[in-house]
Structures are given as structure tokens and as C-alpha cells.
Coordinates of N, CA and C and ligand atoms in Angstrom, one line a residue:
X1 N 0.8 -1.2 0.0 CA 0.0 0.0 0.0 C 0.9 1.3 0.0
X2 N 0.4 2.3 -0.6 CA 1.1 3.6 -0.7 C 1.5 4.0 0.7
X3 N 2.8 4.3 1.0 CA 3.2 4.7 2.3 C 2.5 6.0 2.9
X4 N 2.2 6.9 2.0 CA 1.5 8.1 2.5 C 0.1 7.8 2.9
X5 N -0.6 6.9 2.2 CA -1.9 6.5 2.6 C -1.8 5.8 4.0
X6 N -0.8 4.9 4.1 CA -0.6 4.2 5.4 C -0.4 5.2 6.5
X7 N 0.5 6.2 6.3 CA 0.8 7.1 7.3 C -0.4 7.9 7.7
X8 N -1.2 8.4 6.8 CA -2.4 9.1 7.1 C -3.4 8.3 7.8
X9 N -3.5 7.0 7.4 CA -4.4 6.1 8.1 C -4.0 5.9 9.6
X10 N -2.7 5.6 9.8 CA -2.2 5.4 11.2 C -2.5 6.7 12.0
X11 N -2.1 7.8 11.5 CA -2.3 9.0 12.3 C -3.7 9.4 12.5
X12 N -4.6 9.1 11.5 CA -6.0 9.5 11.7 C -6.7 8.5 12.6
X13 N -6.3 7.2 12.4 CA -7.0 6.2 13.2 C -6.6 6.1 14.7
X14 N -5.2 6.2 14.9 CA -4.7 6.0 16.2 C -4.1 7.3 16.8
X15 N -4.0 8.3 16.0 CA -3.4 9.6 16.5 C -4.2 10.3 17.5
X16 N -5.5 9.9 17.7 CA -6.3 10.6 18.7 C -6.0 10.2 20.1
X17 N -5.2 9.1 20.2 CA -4.8 8.7 21.6 C -3.9 9.7 22.2
X18 N -3.9 9.6 23.5 CA -3.1 10.5 24.3 C -1.6 10.3 24.0
X19 N -0.8 11.3 24.1 CA 0.6 11.2 23.8 C 1.4 11.0 25.1
X20 N 1.7 9.8 25.4 CA 2.4 9.5 26.7 C 1.5 10.0 27.8
X21 N 2.0 10.7 28.7 CA 1.1 11.4 29.7 C 1.0 12.9 29.4
X22 N 1.2 13.3 28.1 CA 1.2 14.7 27.8 C -0.3 15.2 27.6
X23 N -0.5 16.5 27.5 CA -1.8 17.0 27.4 C -2.3 17.2 26.0
X24 N -1.6 16.7 25.0 CA -2.0 16.8 23.6 C -2.1 15.3 23.1
X25 N -2.8 15.1 22.0 CA -2.9 13.8 21.4 C -1.7 13.6 20.5
X26 N -1.5 12.4 20.1 CA -0.3 12.1 19.2 C -0.4 12.9 17.9
X27 N -1.6 13.0 17.4 CA -1.8 13.7 16.1 C -1.5 15.2 16.3
X28 N -2.1 15.8 17.4 CA -1.8 17.2 17.7 C -0.3 17.5 17.9
X29 N 0.3 16.6 18.6 CA 1.8 16.7 18.8 C 2.5 16.7 17.4
X30 N 2.2 15.7 16.6 CA 2.8 15.6 15.3 C 2.6 16.9 14.4
X31 N 1.4 17.4 14.4 CA 1.1 18.6 13.6 C 1.8 19.8 14.2
X32 N 1.8 19.9 15.5 CA 2.5 21.1 16.1 C 4.0 21.0 15.8
X33 N 4.6 19.8 15.8 CA 6.0 19.7 15.6 C 6.3 20.0 14.2
X34 N 5.5 19.5 13.2 CA 5.8 19.8 11.8 C 5.6 21.3 11.5
X35 N 4.6 21.9 12.2 CA 4.4 23.4 12.0 C 5.6 24.2 12.5
X36 N 6.2 23.8 13.6 CA 7.3 24.5 14.1 C 8.5 24.3 13.1
X37 N 8.7 23.1 12.5 CA 9.7 22.9 11.6 C 9.5 23.8 10.3
X38 N 8.3 23.8 9.9 CA 8.0 24.6 8.7 C 8.3 26.1 9.0
X39 N 7.8 26.6 10.1 CA 8.1 28.0 10.5 C 9.5 28.3 10.6
X40 N 10.4 27.3 11.0 CA 11.8 27.5 11.1 C 12.5 27.5 9.8
X41 N 11.8 27.2 8.7 CA 12.4 27.1 7.4 C 13.1 25.8 7.1
X42 N 12.7 24.8 7.8 CA 13.3 23.5 7.5 C 12.9 23.0 6.1
X43 N 13.7 22.1 5.5 CA 13.4 21.6 4.2 C 12.3 20.5 4.3
X44 N 11.8 20.0 3.1 CA 10.7 19.1 3.1 C 11.0 17.8 3.9
X45 N 12.3 17.3 3.8 CA 12.6 16.1 4.5 C 12.6 16.3 6.0
X46 N 13.0 17.4 6.5 CA 13.0 17.6 8.0 C 11.6 17.9 8.5
X47 N 10.8 18.6 7.7 CA 9.4 18.8 8.1 C 8.7 17.4 8.2
X48 N 9.0 16.6 7.2 CA 8.4 15.2 7.2 C 8.9 14.4 8.4
X49 N 10.2 14.6 8.7 CA 10.7 13.9 9.9 C 10.0 14.4 11.2
X50 N 9.8 15.7 11.3 CA 9.1 16.3 12.4 C 7.7 15.7 12.6
X51 N 7.0 15.7 11.4 CA 5.7 15.1 11.5 C 5.6 13.7 11.9
X52 N 6.6 12.9 11.5 CA 6.6 11.5 11.7 C 7.5 10.9 12.8
X53 N 8.1 11.8 13.6 CA 9.2 11.4 14.5 C 8.6 10.4 15.5
X54 N 7.4 10.5 15.9 CA 6.8 9.5 16.9 C 5.9 8.5 16.3
X55 N 6.0 8.3 14.9 CA 5.1 7.3 14.3 C 5.3 5.9 14.9
X56 N 6.5 5.7 15.4 CA 6.9 4.4 16.0 C 5.9 4.0 17.1
X57 N 5.5 5.1 17.9 CA 4.5 4.8 19.0 C 3.2 4.2 18.4
X58 N 2.9 4.5 17.2 CA 1.6 4.0 16.6 C 1.8 2.7 15.8
X59 N 3.1 2.2 15.8 CA 3.3 1.0 15.0 C 3.4 -0.3 15.8
X60 N 3.4 -0.1 17.2 CA 3.5 -1.3 18.0 C 2.3 -1.4 18.9
X61 N 2.2 -2.5 19.6 CA 0.9 -2.7 20.4 C 1.3 -2.8 21.9
X62 N 2.3 -2.0 22.3 CA 2.6 -2.0 23.7 C 1.7 -1.0 24.4
X63 N 0.9 -0.2 23.7 CA 0.0 0.7 24.3 C 0.7 2.1 24.4
X64 N -0.1 3.2 24.5 CA 0.4 4.5 24.5 C 1.1 4.8 25.8
X65 N 0.8 4.0 26.8 CA 1.4 4.3 28.2 C 2.6 3.5 28.5
X66 N 3.3 3.0 27.5 CA 4.4 2.1 27.8 C 5.4 2.7 28.7
X67 N 5.8 4.0 28.5 CA 6.8 4.6 29.4 C 6.3 4.7 30.8
X68 N 5.0 5.0 30.9 CA 4.4 5.0 32.3 C 4.5 3.7 33.0
X69 N 4.6 2.6 32.3 CA 4.7 1.3 32.9 C 6.2 0.9 33.0
X70 N 7.1 1.9 32.7 CA 8.5 1.6 32.8 C 9.1 0.8 31.6
X71 N 8.4 0.9 30.4 CA 8.9 0.2 29.3 C 9.3 1.2 28.2
X72 N 10.6 1.0 27.7 CA 11.0 1.8 26.6 C 10.6 1.1 25.3
X73 N 9.7 1.8 24.6 CA 9.2 1.1 23.4 C 10.2 1.2 22.2
X74 N 11.3 1.9 22.3 CA 12.2 2.0 21.2 C 11.5 2.5 19.9
X75 N 10.6 3.5 20.1 CA 9.8 3.9 19.0 C 10.6 4.6 17.9
X76 N 11.8 5.2 18.3 CA 12.6 5.9 17.3 C 13.2 4.9 16.3
X77 N 13.6 3.7 16.8 CA 14.1 2.7 15.8 C 13.0 2.1 15.0
X78 N 11.9 1.8 15.6 CA 10.8 1.2 14.9 C 10.3 2.2 13.8
X79 N 10.1 3.4 14.2 CA 9.7 4.5 13.2 C 10.7 4.7 12.2
X80 N 11.9 4.9 12.6 CA 13.0 5.2 11.6 C 13.2 4.1 10.6
X81 N 13.2 2.9 11.0 CA 13.3 1.7 10.1 C 12.1 1.6 9.2
X82 N 11.0 1.9 9.7 CA 9.8 1.8 8.8 C 9.8 2.9 7.8
X83 N 10.2 4.1 8.1 CA 10.3 5.2 7.2 C 11.4 5.0 6.1
X84 N 12.5 4.3 6.5 CA 13.6 4.1 5.6 C 13.2 3.2 4.4
X85 N 12.1 2.5 4.5 CA 11.6 1.7 3.4 C 11.1 2.6 2.2
X86 N 10.7 3.8 2.5 CA 10.1 4.7 1.5 C 10.8 6.1 1.4
X87 N 11.4 6.4 2.4 CA 12.0 7.8 2.4 C 13.5 7.7 2.6
X88 N 14.2 8.8 2.2 CA 15.7 8.8 2.3 C 16.1 8.9 3.8
X89 N 17.4 8.8 4.0 CA 18.0 9.0 5.3 C 17.8 10.4 5.9
X90 N 17.6 11.4 5.0 CA 17.3 12.7 5.6 C 16.0 12.8 6.3
X91 N 15.1 11.8 6.1 CA 13.9 11.7 6.8 C 14.0 10.7 8.0
X92 N 14.6 9.5 7.6 CA 14.6 8.4 8.6 C 15.6 8.6 9.7
X93 N 16.8 9.2 9.4 CA 17.9 9.3 10.4 C 17.5 10.3 11.5
X94 N 17.0 11.5 11.2 CA 16.6 12.4 12.3 C 15.5 11.7 13.2
X95 N 14.7 10.9 12.7 CA 13.7 10.2 13.5 C 14.4 9.2 14.4
X96 N 15.3 8.4 13.8 CA 16.0 7.4 14.5 C 16.9 8.0 15.6
X97 N 17.4 9.2 15.4 CA 18.3 9.9 16.3 C 17.6 10.8 17.3
X98 N 16.3 11.0 17.2 CA 15.7 12.1 18.0 C 15.8 11.8 19.5
X99 N 15.8 10.5 19.9 CA 15.9 10.2 21.3 C 17.4 10.5 21.8
X100 N 18.3 10.1 21.0 CA 19.7 10.4 21.3 C 19.9 11.9 21.4
X101 N 19.2 12.6 20.5 CA 19.3 14.1 20.5 C 18.8 14.7 21.9
X102 N 17.9 14.0 22.5 CA 17.4 14.5 23.8 C 18.5 14.1 24.8
X103 N 19.1 13.0 24.7 CA 20.2 12.6 25.6 C 21.4 13.6 25.4
X104 N 21.6 14.1 24.2 CA 22.6 15.0 23.9 C 22.3 16.4 24.5
X105 N 21.1 16.9 24.2 CA 20.7 18.2 24.7 C 20.7 18.3 26.2
X106 N 20.3 17.3 26.9 CA 20.2 17.3 28.3 C 21.6 17.3 28.9
X107 N 22.6 16.8 28.1 CA 24.0 16.7 28.6 C 24.7 18.1 28.4
X108 N 24.4 18.8 27.3 CA 25.1 20.0 27.0 C 24.4 21.3 27.3
X109 N 23.1 21.2 27.5 CA 22.3 22.4 27.7 C 21.4 22.3 29.0
X110 N 21.9 22.8 30.1 CA 21.1 22.6 31.4 C 19.7 23.2 31.3
X111 N 19.6 24.3 30.5 CA 18.3 25.0 30.3 C 17.4 24.1 29.6
X112 N 17.9 23.2 28.8 CA 17.0 22.3 28.1 C 16.4 21.3 29.0
X113 N 17.2 20.7 29.9 CA 16.7 19.8 30.9 C 15.6 20.4 31.7
X114 N 15.8 21.7 32.1 CA 14.8 22.3 33.0 C 13.5 22.5 32.3
X115 N 13.4 22.5 30.9 CA 12.1 22.7 30.3 C 11.5 21.4 29.8
X116 N 12.1 20.3 30.1 CA 11.4 19.0 29.8 C 10.2 18.8 30.6
X117 N 9.2 18.3 29.9 CA 7.9 17.9 30.6 C 8.2 16.7 31.5
X118 N 7.4 16.6 32.6 CA 7.6 15.4 33.5 C 7.7 14.1 32.7
X119 N 6.9 13.9 31.7 CA 6.9 12.7 30.9 C 8.2 12.5 30.2
X120 N 8.7 13.6 29.7 CA 10.0 13.6 29.0 C 11.1 13.2 29.9
X121 N 11.1 13.7 31.1 CA 12.1 13.3 32.1 C 12.0 11.8 32.4
X122 N 10.8 11.4 32.6 CA 10.6 10.0 32.9 C 11.1 9.0 31.8
X123 N 10.8 9.4 30.5 CA 11.2 8.5 29.4 C 12.7 8.7 29.2
X124 N 13.3 9.9 29.5 CA 14.7 10.0 29.4 C 15.5 9.0 30.3
X125 N 15.0 8.8 31.5 CA 15.6 7.8 32.4 C 15.6 6.5 31.8
X126 N 14.5 6.1 31.2 CA 14.3 4.8 30.5 C 15.3 4.7 29.3
X127 N 15.5 5.8 28.7 CA 16.3 5.8 27.5 C 17.8 5.9 27.7
X128 N 18.2 5.9 29.0 CA 19.6 5.9 29.3 C 20.1 7.2 30.0
X129 N 19.3 8.2 30.1 CA 19.7 9.5 30.8 C 20.5 10.3 29.9
X130 N 21.0 11.5 30.4 CA 21.8 12.4 29.6 C 23.1 11.7 29.2
X131 N 23.7 12.0 28.0 CA 24.9 11.4 27.6 C 26.1 11.9 28.5
X132 N 27.1 11.1 28.6 CA 28.4 11.6 29.1 C 29.0 12.6 28.1
X133 N 30.1 13.3 28.6 CA 30.7 14.3 27.7 C 31.2 13.6 26.4
X134 N 31.8 12.4 26.6 CA 32.4 11.8 25.4 C 31.3 11.2 24.5
X135 N 30.2 10.7 25.1 CA 29.1 10.2 24.2 C 28.5 11.3 23.5
X136 N 28.4 12.5 24.1 CA 27.8 13.7 23.5 C 28.6 14.1 22.3
X137 N 29.9 14.1 22.5 CA 30.8 14.5 21.4 C 30.7 13.6 20.2
X138 N 30.6 12.3 20.6 CA 30.5 11.3 19.5 C 29.2 11.4 18.8
X139 N 28.2 11.7 19.5 CA 26.8 11.8 18.9 C 26.8 12.9 17.9
X140 N 27.3 14.1 18.3 CA 27.0 15.3 17.5 C 27.9 15.3 16.2
X141 N 28.9 14.4 16.2 CA 29.8 14.3 15.0 C 29.1 13.4 14.0
X142 N 28.0 12.7 14.4 CA 27.4 11.8 13.4 C 26.6 12.5 12.4
X143 N 26.5 11.9 11.2 CA 25.7 12.5 10.1 C 24.2 12.6 10.6
X144 N 23.5 13.6 10.3 CA 22.1 13.9 10.6 C 21.9 14.2 12.1
X145 N 23.0 14.3 12.9 CA 22.8 14.6 14.3 C 22.2 16.0 14.5
X146 N 22.8 16.9 13.7 CA 22.3 18.3 13.9 C 20.9 18.5 13.5
X147 N 20.4 17.8 12.5 CA 19.0 17.8 12.1 C 18.2 17.2 13.3
X148 N 18.7 16.1 13.9 CA 17.9 15.5 15.0 C 17.8 16.4 16.2
X149 N 18.8 17.2 16.4 CA 18.8 18.1 17.5 C 17.7 19.2 17.3
X150 N 17.7 19.7 16.0 CA 16.7 20.7 15.7 C 15.3 20.1 15.9
X151 N 15.1 18.9 15.4 CA 13.8 18.2 15.6 C 13.5 18.0 17.0
X152 N 14.4 17.7 17.9 CA 14.1 17.4 19.3 C 13.7 18.7 20.0
X153 N 14.2 19.9 19.6 CA 13.8 21.1 20.2 C 12.3 21.4 19.8
X154 N 12.0 21.2 18.5 CA 10.6 21.4 18.2 C 9.7 20.4 18.9
X155 N 10.2 19.1 19.0 CA 9.4 18.1 19.7 C 9.0 18.5 21.1
X156 N 9.9 19.1 21.9 CA 9.6 19.5 23.2 C 8.6 20.7 23.3
X157 N 8.7 21.5 22.2 CA 7.8 22.7 22.2 C 6.4 22.4 21.6
X158 N 6.2 21.1 21.1 CA 5.0 20.8 20.4 C 4.0 20.1 21.3
X159 N 3.8 20.6 22.5 CA 3.0 19.9 23.5 C 2.0 20.8 24.1
X160 N 1.6 21.8 23.4 CA 0.8 22.9 24.0 C -0.7 22.6 23.7
X161 N -1.5 22.3 24.7 CA -2.9 22.0 24.4 C -3.6 23.2 23.7
X162 N -4.4 22.8 22.7 CA -5.2 23.8 22.0 C -4.4 24.7 21.0
X163 N -3.1 24.6 20.9 CA -2.3 25.4 20.0 C -2.7 25.1 18.5
X164 N -3.1 26.1 17.7 CA -3.5 25.8 16.4 C -2.4 25.4 15.5
X165 N -2.6 24.4 14.6 CA -1.6 24.0 13.6 C -2.4 23.5 12.4
X166 N -1.8 23.6 11.2 CA -2.5 23.1 10.0 C -2.8 21.6 10.1
X167 N -3.8 21.2 9.4 CA -4.1 19.7 9.4 C -3.2 18.9 8.6
X168 N -3.4 17.6 8.7 CA -2.5 16.6 8.0 C -2.4 16.9 6.5
X169 N -3.5 17.2 5.9 CA -3.5 17.4 4.4 C -2.4 18.5 4.0
X170 N -2.2 19.5 4.9 CA -1.3 20.5 4.5 C 0.1 20.0 4.4
X171 N 0.5 18.9 5.2 CA 1.9 18.5 5.2 C 2.2 17.3 4.2
X172 N 1.1 16.9 3.5 CA 1.3 15.8 2.6 C 2.3 16.2 1.5
X173 N 2.3 17.4 1.1 CA 3.2 17.9 0.0 C 4.6 17.6 0.4
X174 N 5.0 17.8 1.7 CA 6.4 17.5 2.1 C 6.7 16.1 2.1
X175 N 5.7 15.2 2.4 CA 5.9 13.8 2.3 C 6.2 13.4 0.9
X176 N 5.3 13.9 0.0 CA 5.5 13.6 -1.5 C 6.9 14.0 -1.9
X177 N 7.3 15.2 -1.5 CA 8.5 15.8 -2.0 C 9.8 15.1 -1.5
X178 N 9.6 14.4 -0.3 CA 10.8 13.8 0.2 C 10.8 12.3 0.1
X179 N 9.8 11.7 -0.6 CA 9.7 10.3 -0.9 C 10.8 9.9 -1.8
X180 N 11.4 8.7 -1.6 CA 12.4 8.2 -2.4 C 11.9 7.9 -3.8
X181 N 12.7 8.2 -4.8 CA 12.2 7.9 -6.2 C 12.3 6.4 -6.4
X182 N 11.5 5.9 -7.3 CA 11.6 4.5 -7.7 C 10.8 3.6 -6.9
Ligands
FE201 FE1 7.7 13.7 20.2

């Protein structure tokens, strides 16, 4: 099935569920995150990655409250690997790396840790906590790490109840534009 049809179906059918313990739904979170990427002048691939960074939460059946039960669902790997089937690494890699980007930002930017939501702090512990200095240096040298860091900043800002954002249809153009040819 066409991946964009599958993505819309997943987000529309399951995106109404609560996002971890946050006060927005998965779909609201995805749309707010993509809108922030668009407003920052990100390219089509990174806007697509922002929209789809948490798709992995909707691809497994561990339930939306996995982190609340102390389970790391590894949604970044699940989502990134799924996306890599149809999109380039400029979409898949920032998705795969966005959890490591949180571990990076909390290591190098104390102000960033202070603004994490309680749920983000809880999942950070499950994901291994802030990076050590050497792990942070190793991470940021990786390809696509800088894009993942940008994404992770929008991610944390995209949790505002009732904040208006364009609907899913608005962002389909970016998915089409960043789809792998062939
Ligand atoms: Fe997120």
C-alpha cells in the first residue's frame, strides 16, 4: 500500500490517543511539531521527519502508556526503520536519532533539561539518561545529528494544548517531495 496512505491512516485512526502522559494527542503533537519545523524554514525532509518522528509509537501494540509502565518502546528505531523503506536517510535518520538528541541536549544544555515535561524526564531515564561528555561529542559528530537536535527542540515545544496547527493534508506535500524515487 502507498506509504503516504498508510501514514495518514495510522495518524488518523490511532493519532487521537493521548501522547504518553502529555496533554495533547499524538496527532496534535505531530502537527505542532511539523508546523514548528515549517516555520523555522526546515526543508521538506526535515518537516516530514518532524511530522513522523513519533510514528513508531503508533506501529507497536505496547500501548500509548508504555513509558508510564517503565517500558522503553524504542519507537525511534521502529519508526525510523519503517520510514527508511520509502524515504531517504534525511527523513529516517533524524527520526532514529531524536531520542539520542534528547540525551545530547540534556547533557550539553542545562536549560533544556529544565524545560522538559515530566513525561520527557521519565522517558529520558528509561532511554539511558543524559549522555556523558564523550558520548555527547561522539553523537554530534554523526551524520544527521544536527537535524535530529533541531527536531528534538521542536518536539519538546509541540505539546501545547489547543495550539492551532495546519491539518494533516497541509503536510502531505512535504511527504510527497521527500519520498524516495523509484
Ligand atoms: Fe515527540
